[in-house]
Backbone as ProteinMPNN parsed JSONL, in Angstrom:
{"seq_chain_A": "MKSFFTICLQAVLFLITCRVMAQFFPTTPLSAVQLAANRNKALRQGVSKATTEKEAVNVPPKRDCVCSKIYDPVCASNNESYYNLCYLECRVPPSLNVTVVHQGNCIPF", "coords_chain_A": {"N_chain_A": [[23.98, 26.536, -6.585], [21.381, 25.813, -5.817], [20.615, 25.124, -7.6], [21.193, 22.363, -7.975], [20.094, 21.602, -5.537], [17.608, 21.729, -6.256], [17.715, 19.455, -8.216], [17.505, 17.545, -6.938], [15.739, 16.871, -5.605], [13.754, 17.069, -7.206], [14.673, 14.154, -7.949], [14.032, 12.593, -5.73], [11.802, 13.094, -6.101], [10.103, 11.518, -8.092], [11.691, 8.863, -7.324], [10.02, 8.314, -5.294], [7.363, 8.849, -6.041], [7.054, 6.572, -8.431], [7.547, 4.146, -6.709], [4.848, 4.453, -5.295], [4.067, 4.335, -6.931], [4.168, 1.865, -7.537], [2.274, -0.052, -6.341], [-0.048, -0.052, -7.336], [-0.174, -1.744, -9.941], [-1.174, -4.599, -11.031], [0.078, -7.577, -10.325], [1.246, -10.998, -10.004], [1.89, -13.555, -8.319], [4.845, -14.88, -6.678], [5.801, -16.324, -8.752], [7.896, -18.814, -9.266], [8.286, -19.382, -6.241], [5.728, -20.528, -6.278], [5.685, -22.976, -8.356], [7.908, -24.56, -7.265], [7.074, -24.83, -4.222], [4.564, -26.458, -6.025], [6.21, -28.445, -7.871], [7.055, -29.899, -4.869], [5.258, -30.751, -4.027], [3.954, -32.768, -5.499], [6.036, -34.382, -5.754], [5.559, -35.771, -2.797], [3.357, -36.669, -4.044], [3.293, -38.441, -5.606], [3.451, -37.066, -8.583], [4.74, -36.824, -11.873], [6.943, -34.121, -12.608], [7.18, -32.38, -14.787], [4.133, -32.308, -15.55], [3.512, -31.193, -13.512], [5.145, -28.435, -13.398], [3.96, -27.518, -15.597], [1.683, -27.191, -15.306], [1.326, -25.369, -13.346], [2.546, -23.028, -14.478], [0.572, -22.536, -16.422], [-1.689, -21.641, -15.11], [-4.42, -19.76, -15.089], [-4.806, -15.807, -13.537], [-7.608, -16.359, -10.859], [-9.041, -14.03, -11.617], [-9.572, -10.613, -12.002], [-6.93, -8.879, -10.077], [-5.957, -6.559, -7.488], [-3.41, -6.389, -6.395], [-1.008, -5.52, -3.945], [2.184, -5.247, -3.065], [3.207, -5.955, -1.208], [5.178, -7.602, 0.953], [3.75, -10.669, 3.246], [3.168, -13.267, 4.171], [0.762, -16.5, 4.016], [-1.148, -19.2, 5.096], [-2.856, -20.838, 3.856], [-5.998, -23.501, 3.705], [-6.521, -25.015, 2.255], [-3.912, -25.662, 2.042], [-1.445, -24.729, 0.549], [1.104, -21.162, 1.02], [0.757, -18.121, 0.391], [1.665, -14.471, -1.217], [0.17, -13.024, -0.189], [-2.575, -11.781, 1.745], [-4.295, -10.826, 0.161], [-3.958, -12.133, -2.474], [-4.537, -14.447, -1.708], [-7.243, -14.361, -2.004], [-7.627, -13.48, -4.802], [-6.814, -15.888, -6.462], [-8.209, -18.236, -5.442], [-11.734, -19.046, -6.131], [-14.084, -18.154, -4.621], [-15.971, -20.064, -4.151], [-14.943, -22.445, -3.232], [-13.696, -22.262, -0.714], [-11.82, -22.345, 0.605], [-10.212, -20.604, 3.258], [-7.534, -18.612, 5.994], [-5.259, -20.537, 7.055], [-3.274, -19.731, 9.231], [-0.896, -16.352, 9.903], [2.068, -16.679, 7.952], [3.907, -18.677, 6.446], [3.097, -21.269, 4.762], [3.699, -25.298, 6.076], [5.827, -27.256, 5.008], [4.653, -30.699, 4.559]], "CA_chain_A": [[23.869, 25.458, -5.554], [19.623, 25.928, -5.633], [20.017, 23.933, -9.212], [21.505, 21.19, -7.006], [19.13, 21.255, -4.254], [15.855, 20.572, -6.712], [17.849, 18.184, -8.911], [18.166, 16.166, -5.52], [14.499, 17.031, -4.681], [13.346, 16.361, -8.055], [14.703, 12.588, -8.044], [13.511, 11.797, -4.605], [10.382, 12.902, -5.86], [10.811, 10.659, -9.143], [11.141, 8.536, -6.452], [8.658, 8.075, -4.349], [6.251, 8.718, -6.714], [6.955, 5.871, -8.882], [7.635, 3.12, -5.397], [3.636, 4.171, -5.022], [2.562, 3.81, -8.608], [3.99, 0.302, -8.259], [1.958, -0.386, -5.825], [-1.625, 0.016, -7.55], [-0.568, -1.765, -10.952], [-1.52, -5.738, -11.208], [1.351, -8.348, -10.247], [1.279, -12.047, -10.137], [1.963, -14.387, -7.259], [6.336, -15.117, -6.938], [5.241, -17.839, -10.087], [9.278, -19.83, -8.176], [7.773, -20.461, -5.156], [4.548, -21.243, -6.125], [6.182, -24.077, -9.023], [8.67, -24.852, -6.259], [5.673, -25.508, -3.894], [3.977, -27.531, -6.59], [6.776, -29.672, -7.451], [7.787, -30.859, -3.383], [3.592, -31.656, -3.688], [3.834, -33.722, -6.712], [6.747, -35.291, -4.484], [4.44, -36.22, -2.231], [2.107, -37.3, -4.422], [4.051, -38.879, -7.358], [3.036, -36.803, -9.564], [5.607, -35.901, -12.815], [7.668, -33.152, -12.546], [7.266, -32.381, -16.135], [3.412, -31.875, -15.526], [3.416, -29.837, -12.475], [5.458, -27.15, -14.291], [3.472, -27.189, -16.911], [0.401, -27.05, -14.622], [1.399, -23.907, -12.669], [3.236, -22.071, -15.685], [-0.438, -22.153, -17.652], [-3.099, -21.748, -14.98], [-4.193, -18.11, -15.167], [-5.627, -15.662, -12.909], [-8.922, -16.83, -11.536], [-10.004, -12.582, -11.72], [-8.386, -9.632, -12.249], [-6.741, -8.16, -8.531], [-4.324, -4.952, -7.912], [-2.862, -6.602, -4.685], [0.0, -5.119, -3.151], [3.532, -5.953, -3.925], [3.973, -5.855, 0.074], [4.997, -9.18, 1.146], [2.735, -10.678, 4.075], [2.761, -14.193, 3.372], [0.083, -16.28, 4.511], [-0.756, -19.796, 5.471], [-4.823, -21.06, 3.232], [-6.653, -24.597, 4.394], [-5.993, -25.882, 1.204], [-1.938, -26.043, 2.33], [-0.793, -23.295, 0.128], [1.274, -20.414, 0.498], [0.228, -17.281, -0.625], [2.004, -13.782, -1.376], [-0.71, -11.855, 0.87], [-3.849, -11.983, 2.136], [-5.159, -10.364, -1.163], [-3.86, -12.906, -3.531], [-5.588, -15.594, -1.853], [-8.397, -14.069, -2.51], [-7.757, -13.524, -6.156], [-6.58, -16.793, -7.014], [-9.182, -18.863, -4.72], [-12.079, -18.417, -6.276], [-15.136, -18.134, -3.454], [-16.531, -21.13, -4.487], [-13.488, -23.924, -2.712], [-14.407, -22.041, 0.845], [-10.743, -21.746, 1.552], [-9.141, -19.971, 4.389], [-6.984, -18.333, 6.318], [-5.231, -21.278, 8.536], [-1.759, -19.001, 9.848], [-0.589, -15.945, 9.549], [3.347, -16.789, 7.468], [4.002, -19.258, 4.776], [2.788, -23.251, 5.342], [4.818, -25.939, 6.475], [5.474, -28.17, 3.821], [4.641, -32.829, 4.944]], "C_chain_A": [[22.028, 25.473, -5.207], [19.542, 24.916, -6.621], [20.069, 22.396, -8.758], [20.067, 20.759, -6.116], [17.762, 21.054, -5.477], [16.321, 19.881, -7.665], [17.442, 17.403, -7.889], [16.403, 16.186, -4.932], [13.805, 16.216, -6.209], [13.145, 14.801, -8.345], [13.837, 12.02, -6.884], [11.741, 11.962, -4.024], [9.785, 12.541, -6.717], [10.256, 8.945, -8.425], [10.783, 7.564, -5.744], [7.684, 7.247, -5.533], [6.533, 6.896, -7.921], [7.255, 4.123, -7.578], [5.452, 3.402, -5.159], [2.742, 3.488, -6.194], [2.936, 2.061, -8.31], [3.348, -0.805, -7.522], [0.407, -0.978, -5.9], [-1.812, -0.113, -9.095], [-0.876, -3.599, -10.238], [-0.106, -6.314, -11.007], [0.829, -9.857, -10.361], [2.5, -12.773, -8.902], [3.739, -14.972, -7.211], [5.539, -16.731, -7.831], [6.204, -18.985, -9.431], [8.871, -20.183, -7.415], [6.788, -21.136, -5.6], [4.641, -22.951, -7.341], [6.955, -25.111, -7.887], [7.649, -26.059, -5.065], [5.297, -27.124, -4.791], [4.787, -28.346, -6.469], [7.117, -30.574, -6.086], [5.697, -31.47, -3.823], [3.928, -32.461, -4.592], [5.087, -34.576, -6.282], [6.686, -36.351, -4.657], [3.875, -37.296, -2.597], [1.703, -38.467, -5.704], [3.361, -38.748, -8.565], [3.815, -35.786, -10.426], [5.725, -34.35, -12.685], [7.273, -32.299, -13.627], [5.178, -31.403, -16.148], [3.006, -31.131, -14.663], [3.412, -29.073, -12.884], [4.398, -27.093, -15.215], [1.996, -26.441, -16.268], [0.608, -25.543, -13.955], [2.213, -22.986, -13.621], [1.721, -21.43, -16.466], [-2.193, -21.608, -16.919], [-3.297, -20.257, -14.548], [-5.322, -18.033, -13.865], [-7.174, -15.697, -12.367], [-9.362, -15.24, -11.315], [-9.199, -12.118, -11.619], [-8.06, -8.826, -10.612], [-5.708, -7.034, -9.233], [-4.538, -5.125, -6.817], [-1.121, -5.975, -4.759], [1.326, -5.626, -3.201], [3.864, -6.238, -2.201], [3.992, -7.484, 0.489], [4.413, -9.872, 2.881], [2.196, -12.352, 4.539], [1.892, -15.442, 4.642], [-0.52, -17.442, 4.248], [-2.539, -20.441, 4.67], [-5.137, -22.638, 3.397], [-6.361, -25.223, 3.12], [-3.829, -26.462, 0.876], [-1.019, -25.554, 1.505], [-0.661, -21.994, 0.863], [1.449, -19.728, -0.27], [0.816, -15.966, -0.713], [1.791, -13.064, -0.128], [-2.137, -12.504, 0.414], [-4.453, -12.146, 0.343], [-4.75, -11.621, -2.211], [-4.422, -14.456, -3.756], [-6.403, -14.897, -2.045], [-8.775, -14.002, -4.211], [-7.827, -15.05, -7.286], [-6.835, -18.023, -6.873], [-9.884, -18.479, -5.784], [-13.102, -19.093, -4.713], [-15.261, -19.619, -2.725], [-15.671, -22.887, -3.416], [-13.857, -23.304, -1.415], [-12.925, -22.486, 0.92], [-9.992, -20.663, 1.713], [-7.655, -20.266, 4.828], [-5.939, -19.559, 6.639], [-4.229, -19.927, 9.906], [-1.889, -17.76, 9.045], [1.552, -16.754, 9.208], [2.551, -17.837, 6.078], [4.103, -20.841, 6.117], [4.035, -24.769, 5.372], [5.233, -27.31, 6.223], [5.887, -29.823, 4.439], [6.162, -33.288, 4.351]], "O_chain_A": [[21.661, 25.012, -4.126], [18.699, 24.019, -6.635], [19.286, 21.492, -9.051], [19.312, 19.789, -6.178], [17.021, 20.079, -5.347], [15.387, 19.43, -8.327], [16.913, 16.353, -8.255], [16.01, 15.55, -3.954], [13.451, 15.038, -6.251], [12.133, 14.232, -8.753], [13.037, 11.101, -7.066], [10.994, 11.653, -3.095], [8.635, 12.976, -6.664], [9.293, 8.211, -8.648], [11.103, 6.383, -5.607], [7.388, 6.091, -5.834], [5.563, 6.163, -7.728], [7.002, 3.03, -8.084], [4.814, 2.392, -4.864], [1.744, 2.799, -6.408], [2.217, 1.151, -8.722], [3.54, -2.006, -7.711], [-0.197, -1.782, -5.189], [-2.645, 0.506, -9.756], [-0.779, -3.771, -9.023], [0.856, -5.677, -11.436], [-0.253, -9.886, -10.948], [3.683, -12.463, -8.767], [3.799, -15.811, -8.11], [4.983, -17.756, -7.437], [5.656, -20.017, -9.043], [8.808, -21.412, -7.371], [6.794, -22.353, -5.415], [3.841, -23.873, -7.184], [6.596, -26.276, -7.714], [7.521, -27.282, -5.011], [5.546, -28.293, -4.497], [4.754, -29.111, -5.505], [7.406, -31.767, -6.177], [5.265, -32.622, -3.777], [4.562, -33.282, -3.93], [4.946, -35.746, -6.637], [7.023, -37.272, -5.401], [3.763, -38.397, -2.058], [0.753, -38.978, -6.299], [2.871, -39.579, -9.329], [3.847, -34.569, -10.241], [4.794, -33.545, -12.666], [6.953, -31.194, -13.188], [4.968, -30.276, -16.595], [2.109, -30.332, -14.933], [2.364, -28.465, -13.104], [4.159, -25.903, -15.42], [1.43, -25.429, -16.682], [-0.185, -24.654, -14.265], [2.464, -21.923, -13.052], [1.622, -20.303, -16.951], [-3.254, -21.34, -17.483], [-2.519, -19.647, -13.814], [-6.083, -18.846, -13.341], [-8.039, -15.218, -13.1], [-10.362, -15.257, -10.597], [-8.113, -12.582, -11.27], [-8.988, -8.234, -10.061], [-5.142, -6.731, -10.283], [-5.37, -4.551, -6.114], [-0.315, -6.132, -5.675], [1.335, -6.824, -3.485], [4.933, -6.815, -2.002], [3.095, -8.318, 0.37], [4.943, -9.226, 3.785], [1.127, -12.607, 5.093], [2.19, -15.42, 5.836], [-0.787, -17.424, 3.047], [-3.438, -20.251, 5.49], [-4.086, -23.2, 3.089], [-5.755, -26.282, 3.282], [-3.07, -27.087, 0.136], [0.165, -25.865, 1.637], [-1.664, -21.476, 1.353], [1.988, -19.95, -1.354], [0.427, -15.69, 0.422], [2.598, -12.633, 0.696], [-2.604, -13.192, -0.493], [-4.831, -13.089, -0.352], [-5.765, -11.982, -2.808], [-4.65, -15.216, -4.697], [-5.86, -14.483, -3.069], [-9.828, -14.346, -4.746], [-8.465, -15.274, -8.315], [-6.309, -18.924, -7.526], [-9.32, -17.727, -6.579], [-12.887, -20.093, -4.028], [-14.962, -20.125, -1.643], [-16.081, -24.025, -3.188], [-14.578, -24.114, -0.833], [-12.977, -23.448, 1.686], [-9.358, -19.971, 0.916], [-6.873, -21.176, 4.552], [-5.344, -19.212, 5.619], [-4.562, -19.513, 11.016], [-2.534, -17.669, 8.001], [2.183, -17.232, 10.15], [1.569, -17.853, 5.336], [4.579, -21.219, 7.187], [5.007, -24.961, 4.642], [5.069, -28.282, 6.961], [7.035, -30.169, 4.72], [6.516, -34.466, 4.404]]}, "name": "protein", "num_of_chains": 1, "seq": "MKSFFTICLQAVLFLITCRVMAQFFPTTPLSAVQLAANRNKALRQGVSKATTEKEAVNVPPKRDCVCSKIYDPVCASNNESYYNLCYLECRVPPSLNVTVVHQGNCIPF"}
């Protein structure tokens, strides 16, 4: 019985450790969501789908950031939604003066 308890305790500790460690590794924002947002924006602006997909896939991060994976979307003044505030600050250079308009996803036009 003691060995069963030990195995269960080790399994729980392993799962907790994995979950905590996942918060500290750099991640990429939801590229599929961004790709869809870029596609919708392109349709509104008359840009070809192929160009938008290529641009969206090849956009490198602005700088190295370590962001939490906690989903807390923000709508920025550039009318783009970001996974959370850290992703916004990481992906957009400060020189663009992009700010948070409201919590939650942006409403597409």
